[in-house]
């Protein structure tokens, strides 16, 4: 049943603005959290676009300066969906204004930018989270549960890839509203911050800290036109990155991400191998989870494909009936549901800003190792 | 952008009530139809339950008699989500009151019940549809498009199954709110009307009319307790049905449905084989479509798995980005979007009540052949 | 270790002649059966072709009349690989000559032809088998073992298809050496005897007798040129057949076969659904077996894909190491191994001529029902 | 048709001795090479075991000293199937005796051992090959053909893994006949020489030379009992290895191998991503090849699964009919067929000893980088 109103102020209105808005709107139809989110205002520099977005999603008002939003007394939570280079300033101001903050990932372009954000929210004592939504894909949550129960025994391997192919064409521009992810100034990095960051967040959550790593990075297309100026400029981001890692628990990690893997759209895959069992999962089939139970009867042992749509699976009891799948957007609904329930119960599971800082430290080490060719230790 | 208000009156609040309500609420965030649905009222006999549902979904008001809803001037469209035995009375009254009608499938328990419904909506000239939502799974819509282009050439085979396993346990009761689908009086039939009806609707849509069929039906569990009275009674529904069919276009059809296929939750599978190509699809992986193009280069020919998540795929341009999947519930959003767009443009694609009557005729022939052991002709 | 010599006389040298010869040559390298097959002679009307085959496979001698082969004292077993219309005469003569007989499937064109063959081998008391080789695909054998242990509980459904696409082109001729399978005089029937017969043999073996059935048959291409005469003639075979069946154990069966399912080469699929579990298998991935164990822990329950290549799987201990697959031809090696081991131990598991007669009775009922449109009882 | 006799002398009789013997015995039944291999003699220290192997496979004679075999005038080719530490001495002696040599992979424990072997065969001018059999899996051969045609355009990525799980149990011993692969003295290395060597051979063949690499290696179980002495000793091999690589053509490579990936038996997977298309393949499904053609029609574009069993696929015209699969062992038959055809035509495609030396250089660099933590250049 709907509960106490929670007034949301959204900054930005792009792809993530839509995904988050959808989550805020849907959560109370499916989850009982004690809160009823209210889409109070959206802030964006372009008033017409902001108003169109507000009309489409039902935001009550529009601001053209995010600072105004942060100052408004009728806003409880700031949801940051703008490019990476703007996260720190907005988040720190919001924390100082005592707002809850939900920040799109990665938390910032690098640890140096992220650390003051962590300091600010912790000093202000405001609830905070970063939208690493894949933790809340039910199949991924189920892996976490089973691993935490110790059921896999000693872990030997954790590997994850995130493969795309959308920038192979050298005519794709960089910079601007639609392609800021290719602009190193706005994004901070390429696949490392955009895609590997997801893999790292899940990996740290499920398998614990990474102690050290060695990475290879590459920029395949060296120059691109700027989307707005049309000027040909050097490309500053990493188009591809691959990583060897050692976890604190003694297991080995391998990670790879690229936007040049022809045929793959958003293929985030992960696998964990333990003494007694293994899990495999991928984002293209996000409702399926492959599980190998070494304890099963020998002649009938194999990889079990779990169709993660039963009532006893994480979050699924709130949706439809067994066999009927959910999609990408539901992971955001789950994150909102957990955030609100955590508000009510005082125990939000994360990822917090501090968790996201750790992920960004790993990303930074990847970029550093890619430059130096050396193994890099991760300092906790 | 949101458009003209369209006031919805919902009858019923069960599983389908949730699926439809979600569709009404979401459609304008993603599709520009010229209409803005408004959840005006929900009708159900139990006021507390109706109110709880209204609170969860944001319905403005509650009625305890659907007749009141039908009479209200501020209702534009009646959405019928009640058990099958109630569809006819509600729909006919709504038509007579000049309301648009969206009726959950099957349209009725049998053709005799459905025919007056068709007559009523056609006489009243009100927009009408039956929620055979699977037509609007993007992969299924894509099949329809390619078949309609003639790309498969002469069709030889069309086969479809719908397999479940949830009634194997003889302790599952029949009747009552949660299990009325096992009560022949409320449901009209078992798997034939509940599951095969979906397969038949899609089949008629893609491959045209069925001319004749031979069927086998079975009731594995002969007696069950009634959910409310606890009384053990004979089971009147078909637990399983299998069908041989001949299409008007000369192709052969096979259909099977059961609730006793251990391991399958909602496994609707369909396959069409033509001279030049074939398609296969299943509901458990609804974003995937398997396509065989006989015209492809020989040594590289095979079944292509299309991840139906690109902007050029049906409906997908309105959702996320390539690789990110949608779920079961989206098919309802698409049906609402098409219904509203059809209202605006005067060309709704169906399925109409008349289309659904044809499906019910085929279902009736299945049950008749199951009883008689004879081939039955379908009269158009 | 190689054992006692067993002298083989092969009749025919086509596709099956190669598959059987390979099996005879390989068996002793991998299985210890107590026998060492010796490729003594091959019989075929065309001496040059017979000699070329003998050279390729190492047959010691050649006959141009199978009757000569049957009369030779140095032949222990007659292996019949000729078209279906010749099986009866050869087999009866071989039985009368006291030879063991291994006859390619189907045993004959119809039960009337097969019955005297059964009578002959039983009267002569000679070891006999029909090459329904798919029983000895390890995955299929494993299904049989687990079903026989009662592990699936009550059986509800058994379905099998055999789909091909090689006769869609109307220019494929009928009759002659390469395409006698399209000539009703030589083959007896089309897909029913060629493909469905495999499905039926496996089905009867795993799920017991079929009590009654209803079938639909179709000939899509009505006329074809004869391969040798070039004359256009009516096609007498069934191009496609679909079947509804009731088993003696109360379960329901569905079967379908066609040579017009574009995209499928030799797609024999089977599935059995029991109260406690289910199996699915297909020939294109013959080393994989899908198993659903309803007794598994709920949240981790699903379809387990068994890679049937471990030492504890049927026959696999004799081949390579886990993970390394075997192919189609190995099923023939297994049949030879079991036949020879059965000779040694006096307990060959079948299928015997009598078993194959039962399969042919079912095939005959399919053709009869296809003509009459009526349910047909199978007389044991 | 069988041709000129080629007398084979086999050294060793283990797993590979069986795989090679099977290939020699089968090749002339399926391929016309101009040669008829004759299993002349097998050499092994234990006469009883050698004799048993000779009986099982039809070798005409037995030697207990491989030197005797090398000296025999009636031996044309020496096939080396003994542990890695013995390859060099046998091969050099065989070359000096003017024998053709077929040596099991890896060619030797390290480049220092392999270089004199290459020198010896090149000086002697004897035909030579190393059994990197996976090049001759038809699906892998097909990749090579299409890549060589330039159809993929610029290559961005090549990744390969080889995952097993059979040494997780610390009770598995090291050393001795069955487990010499865990003994660093006999094997030279662990997964690098045993498994990654396969991946590297295929990679160099398809994608050209590797310029430099960075690797991580690990030994999870530090001590094991010796299989024969029972003494607990330090484990000297690498249990797992992961590699970042840069190819000479500018593409990036990632490789991983382990014997601690619970659930995987012999999962060799490879993927190549080019500008215009990609391929994926794995050994567990070796007859399937996944192909992405970016040039296909957009809405119907996807990953095509090629069932590599048609007559137009590499080698398949010699086996059965479309849809019927072959197995692991066939790759050895293909290598023999190509070797013999190459003898006849004077153009054997490899891998030669020299090719295998290049693979061993890469393996050596992996081990060196694993120790040093530094990038290592590969000297051609």
PDB file of C-alpha atoms in Angstrom, chain A residues 1-2 15 18-20 22 25-32 36 51-53 55-58 134 265-266 282-288 307 309-310 317-330, chain B residues 1-2 15 18-20 22 25-32 36 51-53 55-58 134 265-266 282-288 307 309-310 317-330:
ATOM      1  CA  UNK A   1       0.000   0.000   0.000  1.00  0.00           C
ATOM      2  CA  UNK A   2       1.271   3.503  -0.741  1.00  0.00           C
ATOM      3  CA  UNK A  15      18.433   7.444 -21.081  1.00  0.00           C
ATOM      4  CA  UNK A  18      13.859   7.624 -18.228  1.00  0.00           C
ATOM      5  CA  UNK A  19      14.984   4.425 -16.514  1.00  0.00           C
ATOM      6  CA  UNK A  20      14.942   6.057 -13.092  1.00  0.00           C
ATOM      7  CA  UNK A  22      10.026   4.598 -14.640  1.00  0.00           C
ATOM      8  CA  UNK A  25       6.588   5.574 -10.902  1.00  0.00           C
ATOM      9  CA  UNK A  26       6.202   1.810 -10.748  1.00  0.00           C
ATOM     10  CA  UNK A  27       7.627   0.848  -7.408  1.00  0.00           C
ATOM     11  CA  UNK A  28       4.507   1.352  -5.317  1.00  0.00           C
ATOM     12  CA  UNK A  29       2.311  -0.666  -7.652  1.00  0.00           C
ATOM     13  CA  UNK A  30       4.401  -3.729  -6.935  1.00  0.00           C
ATOM     14  CA  UNK A  31       6.291  -3.240  -3.684  1.00  0.00           C
ATOM     15  CA  UNK A  32       5.119  -2.174  -0.242  1.00  0.00           C
ATOM     16  CA  UNK A  36       5.181   6.765  -2.162  1.00  0.00           C
ATOM     17  CA  UNK A  51       9.236  20.502 -19.794  1.00  0.00           C
ATOM     18  CA  UNK A  52       8.678  17.850 -22.461  1.00  0.00           C
ATOM     19  CA  UNK A  53      10.291  15.290 -20.206  1.00  0.00           C
ATOM     20  CA  UNK A  55       5.033  16.123 -19.368  1.00  0.00           C
ATOM     21  CA  UNK A  56       5.960  12.642 -20.522  1.00  0.00           C
ATOM     22  CA  UNK A  57       6.708  11.379 -17.035  1.00  0.00           C
ATOM     23  CA  UNK A  58       4.424  13.448 -14.879  1.00  0.00           C
ATOM     24  CA  UNK A 134      22.685  -5.020 -12.072  1.00  0.00           C
ATOM     25  CA  UNK A 265      24.936  -5.387 -27.931  1.00  0.00           C
ATOM     26  CA  UNK A 266      25.124  -5.295 -24.139  1.00  0.00           C
ATOM     27  CA  UNK A 282      24.508 -12.970 -18.901  1.00  0.00           C
ATOM     28  CA  UNK A 283      22.514  -9.788 -19.425  1.00  0.00           C
ATOM     29  CA  UNK A 284      21.017 -10.735 -22.792  1.00  0.00           C
ATOM     30  CA  UNK A 285      19.147 -13.572 -21.063  1.00  0.00           C
ATOM     31  CA  UNK A 286      18.852 -11.873 -17.738  1.00  0.00           C
ATOM     32  CA  UNK A 287      16.078 -14.087 -16.400  1.00  0.00           C
ATOM     33  CA  UNK A 288      18.199 -17.208 -16.773  1.00  0.00           C
ATOM     34  CA  UNK A 307      14.373 -19.680 -15.181  1.00  0.00           C
ATOM     35  CA  UNK A 309      10.718 -16.291 -12.498  1.00  0.00           C
ATOM     36  CA  UNK A 310       9.328 -18.229  -9.543  1.00  0.00           C
ATOM     37  CA  UNK A 317       7.013 -12.793  -5.844  1.00  0.00           C
ATOM     38  CA  UNK A 318       6.005  -9.203  -6.562  1.00  0.00           C
ATOM     39  CA  UNK A 319       5.661  -9.533 -10.300  1.00  0.00           C
ATOM     40  CA  UNK A 320       3.778 -12.078 -12.431  1.00  0.00           C
ATOM     41  CA  UNK A 321       3.591 -15.870 -12.363  1.00  0.00           C
ATOM     42  CA  UNK A 322       6.258 -18.516 -12.999  1.00  0.00           C
ATOM     43  CA  UNK A 323       7.585 -18.527 -16.532  1.00  0.00           C
ATOM     44  CA  UNK A 324       6.748 -14.905 -17.293  1.00  0.00           C
ATOM     45  CA  UNK A 325       9.879 -12.822 -17.544  1.00  0.00           C
ATOM     46  CA  UNK A 326      10.785  -9.343 -16.475  1.00  0.00           C
ATOM     47  CA  UNK A 327      13.169  -6.977 -18.251  1.00  0.00           C
ATOM     48  CA  UNK A 328      16.108  -4.646 -17.828  1.00  0.00           C
ATOM     49  CA  UNK A 329      14.094  -1.817 -16.326  1.00  0.00           C
ATOM     50  CA  UNK A 330      12.953  -3.925 -13.394  1.00  0.00           C
TER      51      UNK A 330
ATOM     52  CA  UNK B   1       3.242  13.646 -25.169  1.00  0.00           C
ATOM     53  CA  UNK B   2       0.113  12.960 -23.124  1.00  0.00           C
ATOM     54  CA  UNK B  15      -3.610 -11.234 -12.085  1.00  0.00           C
ATOM     55  CA  UNK B  18      -2.659  -5.951 -12.436  1.00  0.00           C
ATOM     56  CA  UNK B  19      -1.254  -6.580 -15.920  1.00  0.00           C
ATOM     57  CA  UNK B  20      -3.803  -4.292 -17.550  1.00  0.00           C
ATOM     58  CA  UNK B  22       0.249  -1.518 -15.396  1.00  0.00           C
ATOM     59  CA  UNK B  25      -0.295   3.534 -16.365  1.00  0.00           C
ATOM     60  CA  UNK B  26       2.851   3.111 -18.439  1.00  0.00           C
ATOM     61  CA  UNK B  27       1.711   3.627 -21.981  1.00  0.00           C
ATOM     62  CA  UNK B  28       2.011   7.400 -22.120  1.00  0.00           C
ATOM     63  CA  UNK B  29       5.520   7.412 -20.698  1.00  0.00           C
ATOM     64  CA  UNK B  30       6.726   5.475 -23.705  1.00  0.00           C
ATOM     65  CA  UNK B  31       4.264   5.885 -26.560  1.00  0.00           C
ATOM     66  CA  UNK B  32       2.690   8.976 -28.097  1.00  0.00           C
ATOM     67  CA  UNK B  36      -3.799   9.784 -21.701  1.00  0.00           C
ATOM     68  CA  UNK B  51     -10.243  -0.352  -2.391  1.00  0.00           C
ATOM     69  CA  UNK B  52      -6.884  -1.951  -1.682  1.00  0.00           C
ATOM     70  CA  UNK B  53      -6.409  -2.522  -5.389  1.00  0.00           C
ATOM     71  CA  UNK B  55      -4.925   2.328  -3.612  1.00  0.00           C
ATOM     72  CA  UNK B  56      -2.133   0.219  -5.030  1.00  0.00           C
ATOM     73  CA  UNK B  57      -2.757   1.279  -8.589  1.00  0.00           C
ATOM     74  CA  UNK B  58      -4.128   4.759  -8.212  1.00  0.00           C
ATOM     75  CA  UNK B 134       1.081 -12.351 -27.306  1.00  0.00           C
ATOM     76  CA  UNK B 265       6.125 -23.016 -16.467  1.00  0.00           C
ATOM     77  CA  UNK B 266       4.567 -21.063 -19.320  1.00  0.00           C
ATOM     78  CA  UNK B 282       9.123 -19.317 -27.250  1.00  0.00           C
ATOM     79  CA  UNK B 283       7.686 -17.309 -24.400  1.00  0.00           C
ATOM     80  CA  UNK B 284      10.373 -18.194 -21.853  1.00  0.00           C
ATOM     81  CA  UNK B 285      12.903 -16.332 -24.016  1.00  0.00           C
ATOM     82  CA  UNK B 286      10.460 -13.896 -25.463  1.00  0.00           C
ATOM     83  CA  UNK B 287      13.050 -11.402 -26.682  1.00  0.00           C
ATOM     84  CA  UNK B 288      14.708 -13.988 -28.891  1.00  0.00           C
ATOM     85  CA  UNK B 307      17.894 -10.573 -30.065  1.00  0.00           C
ATOM     86  CA  UNK B 309      15.917  -5.417 -28.852  1.00  0.00           C
ATOM     87  CA  UNK B 310      17.046  -3.083 -31.616  1.00  0.00           C
ATOM     88  CA  UNK B 317      12.399   2.034 -30.523  1.00  0.00           C
ATOM     89  CA  UNK B 318      10.230   3.200 -27.645  1.00  0.00           C
ATOM     90  CA  UNK B 319      12.045   1.328 -24.896  1.00  0.00           C
ATOM     91  CA  UNK B 320      15.750   1.147 -24.033  1.00  0.00           C
ATOM     92  CA  UNK B 321      18.860   0.495 -26.102  1.00  0.00           C
ATOM     93  CA  UNK B 322      19.972  -2.570 -28.077  1.00  0.00           C
ATOM     94  CA  UNK B 323      20.665  -5.614 -25.928  1.00  0.00           C
ATOM     95  CA  UNK B 324      18.404  -4.566 -23.041  1.00  0.00           C
ATOM     96  CA  UNK B 325      15.374  -6.780 -22.838  1.00  0.00           C
ATOM     97  CA  UNK B 326      11.751  -6.162 -22.049  1.00  0.00           C
ATOM     98  CA  UNK B 327       9.372  -8.536 -20.293  1.00  0.00           C
ATOM     99  CA  UNK B 328       5.977 -10.171 -20.385  1.00  0.00           C
ATOM    100  CA  UNK B 329       4.098  -7.105 -19.209  1.00  0.00           C
ATOM    101  CA  UNK B 330       5.252  -5.017 -22.155  1.00  0.00           C
TER     102      UNK B 330
END
